[in-house]
Short mmCIF file of C-alpha atoms in Angstrom, two decimals:
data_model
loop_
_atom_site.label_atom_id
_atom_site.label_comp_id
_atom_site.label_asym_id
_atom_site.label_seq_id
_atom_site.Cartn_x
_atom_site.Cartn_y
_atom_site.Cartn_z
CA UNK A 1 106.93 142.21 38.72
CA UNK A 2 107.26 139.77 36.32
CA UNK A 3 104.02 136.09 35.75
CA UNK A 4 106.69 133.98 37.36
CA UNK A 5 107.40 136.40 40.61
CA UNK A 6 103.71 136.66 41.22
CA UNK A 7 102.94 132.99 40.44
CA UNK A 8 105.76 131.82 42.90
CA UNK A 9 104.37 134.50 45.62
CA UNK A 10 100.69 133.39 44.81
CA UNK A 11 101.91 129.52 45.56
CA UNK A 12 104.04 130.81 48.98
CA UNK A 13 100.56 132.47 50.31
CA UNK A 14 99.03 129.06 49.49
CA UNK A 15 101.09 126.80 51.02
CA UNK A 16 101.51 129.07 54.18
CA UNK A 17 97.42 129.47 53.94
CA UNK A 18 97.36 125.06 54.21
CA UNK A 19 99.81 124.95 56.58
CA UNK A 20 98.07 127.68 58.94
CA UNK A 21 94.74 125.51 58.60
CA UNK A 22 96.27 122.61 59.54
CA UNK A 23 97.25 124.05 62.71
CA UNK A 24 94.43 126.30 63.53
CA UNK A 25 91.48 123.62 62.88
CA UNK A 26 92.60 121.07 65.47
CA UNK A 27 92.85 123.79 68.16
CA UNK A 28 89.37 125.41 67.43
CA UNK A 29 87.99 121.49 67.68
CA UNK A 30 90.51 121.31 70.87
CA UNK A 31 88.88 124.67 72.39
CA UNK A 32 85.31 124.11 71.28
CA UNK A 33 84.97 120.27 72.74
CA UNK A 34 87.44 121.26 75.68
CA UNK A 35 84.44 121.40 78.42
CA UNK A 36 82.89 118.05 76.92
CA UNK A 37 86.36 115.97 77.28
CA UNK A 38 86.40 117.49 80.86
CA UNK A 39 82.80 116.47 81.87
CA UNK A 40 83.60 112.67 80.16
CA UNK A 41 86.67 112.72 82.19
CA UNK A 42 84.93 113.37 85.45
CA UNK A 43 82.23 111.12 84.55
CA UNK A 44 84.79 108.14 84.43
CA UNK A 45 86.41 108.87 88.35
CA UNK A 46 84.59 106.84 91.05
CA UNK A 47 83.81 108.67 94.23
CA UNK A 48 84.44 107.35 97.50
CA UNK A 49 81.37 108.97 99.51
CA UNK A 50 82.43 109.81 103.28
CA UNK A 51 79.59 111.02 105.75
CA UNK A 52 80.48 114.12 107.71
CA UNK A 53 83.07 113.75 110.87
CA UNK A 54 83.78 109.94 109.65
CA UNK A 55 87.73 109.19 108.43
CA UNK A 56 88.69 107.77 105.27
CA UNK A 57 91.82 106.42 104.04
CA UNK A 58 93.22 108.29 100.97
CA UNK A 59 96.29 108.34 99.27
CA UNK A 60 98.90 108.09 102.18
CA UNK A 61 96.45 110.27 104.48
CA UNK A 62 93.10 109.32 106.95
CA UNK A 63 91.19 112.42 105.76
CA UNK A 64 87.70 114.10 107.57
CA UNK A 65 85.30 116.78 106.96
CA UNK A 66 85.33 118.58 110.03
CA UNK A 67 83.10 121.69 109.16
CA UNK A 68 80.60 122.64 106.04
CA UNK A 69 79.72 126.20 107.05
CA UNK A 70 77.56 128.44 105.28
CA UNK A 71 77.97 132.55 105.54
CA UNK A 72 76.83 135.36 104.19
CA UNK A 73 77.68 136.24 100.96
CA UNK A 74 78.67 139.69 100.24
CA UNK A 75 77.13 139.81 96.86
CA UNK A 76 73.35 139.89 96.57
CA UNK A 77 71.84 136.05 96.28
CA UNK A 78 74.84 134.70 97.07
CA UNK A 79 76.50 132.56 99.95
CA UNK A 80 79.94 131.90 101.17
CA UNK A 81 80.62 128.15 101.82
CA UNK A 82 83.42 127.39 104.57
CA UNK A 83 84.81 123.97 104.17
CA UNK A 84 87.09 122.74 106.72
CA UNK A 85 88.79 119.71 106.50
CA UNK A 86 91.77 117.52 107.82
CA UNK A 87 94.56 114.99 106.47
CA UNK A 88 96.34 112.65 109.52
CA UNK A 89 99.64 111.82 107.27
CA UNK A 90 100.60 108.56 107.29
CA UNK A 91 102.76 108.76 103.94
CA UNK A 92 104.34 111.67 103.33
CA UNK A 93 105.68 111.41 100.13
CA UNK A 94 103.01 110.20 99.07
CA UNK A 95 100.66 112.93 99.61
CA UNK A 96 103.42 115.78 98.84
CA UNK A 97 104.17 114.55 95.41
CA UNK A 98 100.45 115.16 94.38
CA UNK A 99 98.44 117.50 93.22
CA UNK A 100 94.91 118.12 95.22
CA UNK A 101 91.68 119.74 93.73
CA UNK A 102 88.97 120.63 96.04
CA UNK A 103 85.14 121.29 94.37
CA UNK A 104 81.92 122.18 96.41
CA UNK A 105 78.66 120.62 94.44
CA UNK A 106 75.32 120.47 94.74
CA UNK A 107 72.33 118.22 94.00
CA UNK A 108 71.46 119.49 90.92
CA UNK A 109 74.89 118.85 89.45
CA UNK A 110 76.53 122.10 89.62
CA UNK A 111 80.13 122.40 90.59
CA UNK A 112 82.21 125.23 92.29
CA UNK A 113 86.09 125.86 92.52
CA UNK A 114 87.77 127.34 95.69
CA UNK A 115 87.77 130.93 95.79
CA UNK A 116 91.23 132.11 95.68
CA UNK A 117 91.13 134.39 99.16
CA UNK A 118 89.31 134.08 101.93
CA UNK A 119 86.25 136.12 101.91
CA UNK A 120 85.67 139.00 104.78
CA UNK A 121 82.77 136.85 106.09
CA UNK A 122 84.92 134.29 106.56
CA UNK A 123 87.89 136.65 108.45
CA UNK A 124 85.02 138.22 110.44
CA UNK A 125 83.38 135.02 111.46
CA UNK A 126 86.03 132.20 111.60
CA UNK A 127 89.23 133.81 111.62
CA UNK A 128 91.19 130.63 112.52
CA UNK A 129 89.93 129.32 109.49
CA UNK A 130 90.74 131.99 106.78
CA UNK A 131 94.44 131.41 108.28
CA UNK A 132 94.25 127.48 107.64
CA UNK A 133 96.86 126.88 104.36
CA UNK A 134 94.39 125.29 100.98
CA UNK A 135 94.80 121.59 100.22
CA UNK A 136 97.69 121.02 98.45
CA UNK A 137 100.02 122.77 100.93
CA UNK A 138 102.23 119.17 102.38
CA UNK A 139 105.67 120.57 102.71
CA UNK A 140 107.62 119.82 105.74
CA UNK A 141 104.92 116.97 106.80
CA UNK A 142 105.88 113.77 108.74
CA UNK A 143 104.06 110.76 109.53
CA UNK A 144 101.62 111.26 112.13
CA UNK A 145 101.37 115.17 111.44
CA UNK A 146 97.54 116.78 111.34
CA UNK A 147 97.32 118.84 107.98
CA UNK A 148 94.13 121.48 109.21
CA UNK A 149 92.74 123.41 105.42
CA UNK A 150 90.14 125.65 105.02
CA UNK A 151 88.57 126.53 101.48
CA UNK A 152 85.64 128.69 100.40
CA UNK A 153 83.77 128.65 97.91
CA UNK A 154 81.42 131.53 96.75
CA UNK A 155 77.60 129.57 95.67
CA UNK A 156 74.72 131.21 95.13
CA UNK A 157 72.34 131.88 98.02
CA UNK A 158 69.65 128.44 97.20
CA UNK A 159 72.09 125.88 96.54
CA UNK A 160 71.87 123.08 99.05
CA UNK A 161 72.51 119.52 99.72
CA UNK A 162 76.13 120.51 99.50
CA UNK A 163 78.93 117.97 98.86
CA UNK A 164 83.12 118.35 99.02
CA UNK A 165 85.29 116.89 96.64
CA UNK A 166 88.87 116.18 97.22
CA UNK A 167 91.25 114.85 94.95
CA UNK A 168 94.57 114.09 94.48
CA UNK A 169 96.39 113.19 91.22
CA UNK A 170 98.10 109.72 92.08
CA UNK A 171 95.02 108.60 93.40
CA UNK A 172 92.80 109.37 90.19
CA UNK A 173 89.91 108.12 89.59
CA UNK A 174 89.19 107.74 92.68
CA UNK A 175 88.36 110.88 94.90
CA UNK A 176 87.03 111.60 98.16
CA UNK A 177 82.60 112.73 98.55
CA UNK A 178 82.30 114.53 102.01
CA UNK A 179 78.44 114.55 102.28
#
């Protein structure tokens, strides 16, 4: 191998070495502030707080908390939260071209996603409701249709003052507060 070879392979390793660091920095900054961006984002949306049982009007849909149940959990120091809720359709498209997140959280700040099955408390105790389709489920809805959904969430055992979260993504930043 002759200076030049090893000069020209020295310079390829470089080059490749900048252009590798120019895409691997911005994705560890990406990954390391990626839970800050999504707090400040949450932060910004503006909550429209709904007592228990009362209707509110939300993007094409009267929607109502119609049960906040608490189980047993089957882990130790954990519960099993049963949230049951319901969407009167007034604009179907509306609500079927959006995408709806559901979050249980508590007074101290701390948030919870649905679990993705139903737990066996939940079968054994309300079956009705482990059979109720998650939010986000319009197909095949018309106006005046009842949308029943059932979510649980799995929370540990001395969480309380419990609050539901529903939103859906054309109706950002504003989002529904069951209390």
């Amino acid at each position: 191998m002759t200076a030049t070879t090893a000069n020209a392979g020295e310079r390829r390793r470089y080059w490749f070495s900048i252009a590798a660091l120019a895409v691997v920095l911005p994705v560890a900054i990406l990954v390391h502030t990626g839970d800050t961006i999504r707090e400040r984002l949450r932060e910004m949306r503006n909550p429209i707080t709904v007592e228990s049982g009362a209707l509110q009007r939300y993007a094409g849909a009267d929607w109502r908390l119609t049960g906040l149940a608490r189980l047993p959990g089957s882990l130790p120091n954990t519960a099993i939260v049963l949230a049951e809720f319901e969407a009167t359709v007034d604009d179907p498209p509306q609500l079927a071209e959006n995408r709806c997140q559901v979050a249980l959280t508590d007074d101290r700040g701390r948030r919870w996603e649905p679990a993705f099955l139903p737990e066996s408390a939940v079968r054994k105790v309300k079956p009705a409701a482990a059979d109720k389709p998650h939010c986000g489920l319009f197909e095949k809805i018309s106006p005046g249709d009842t949308v029943m959904m059932a979510e649980s969430f799995v929370v540990p055992e001395g969480a309380e003052s419990l609050a539901l979260s529903v939103s859906l993504s054309g109706a950002l930043p504003a989002y529904l507060l069951f209390r």
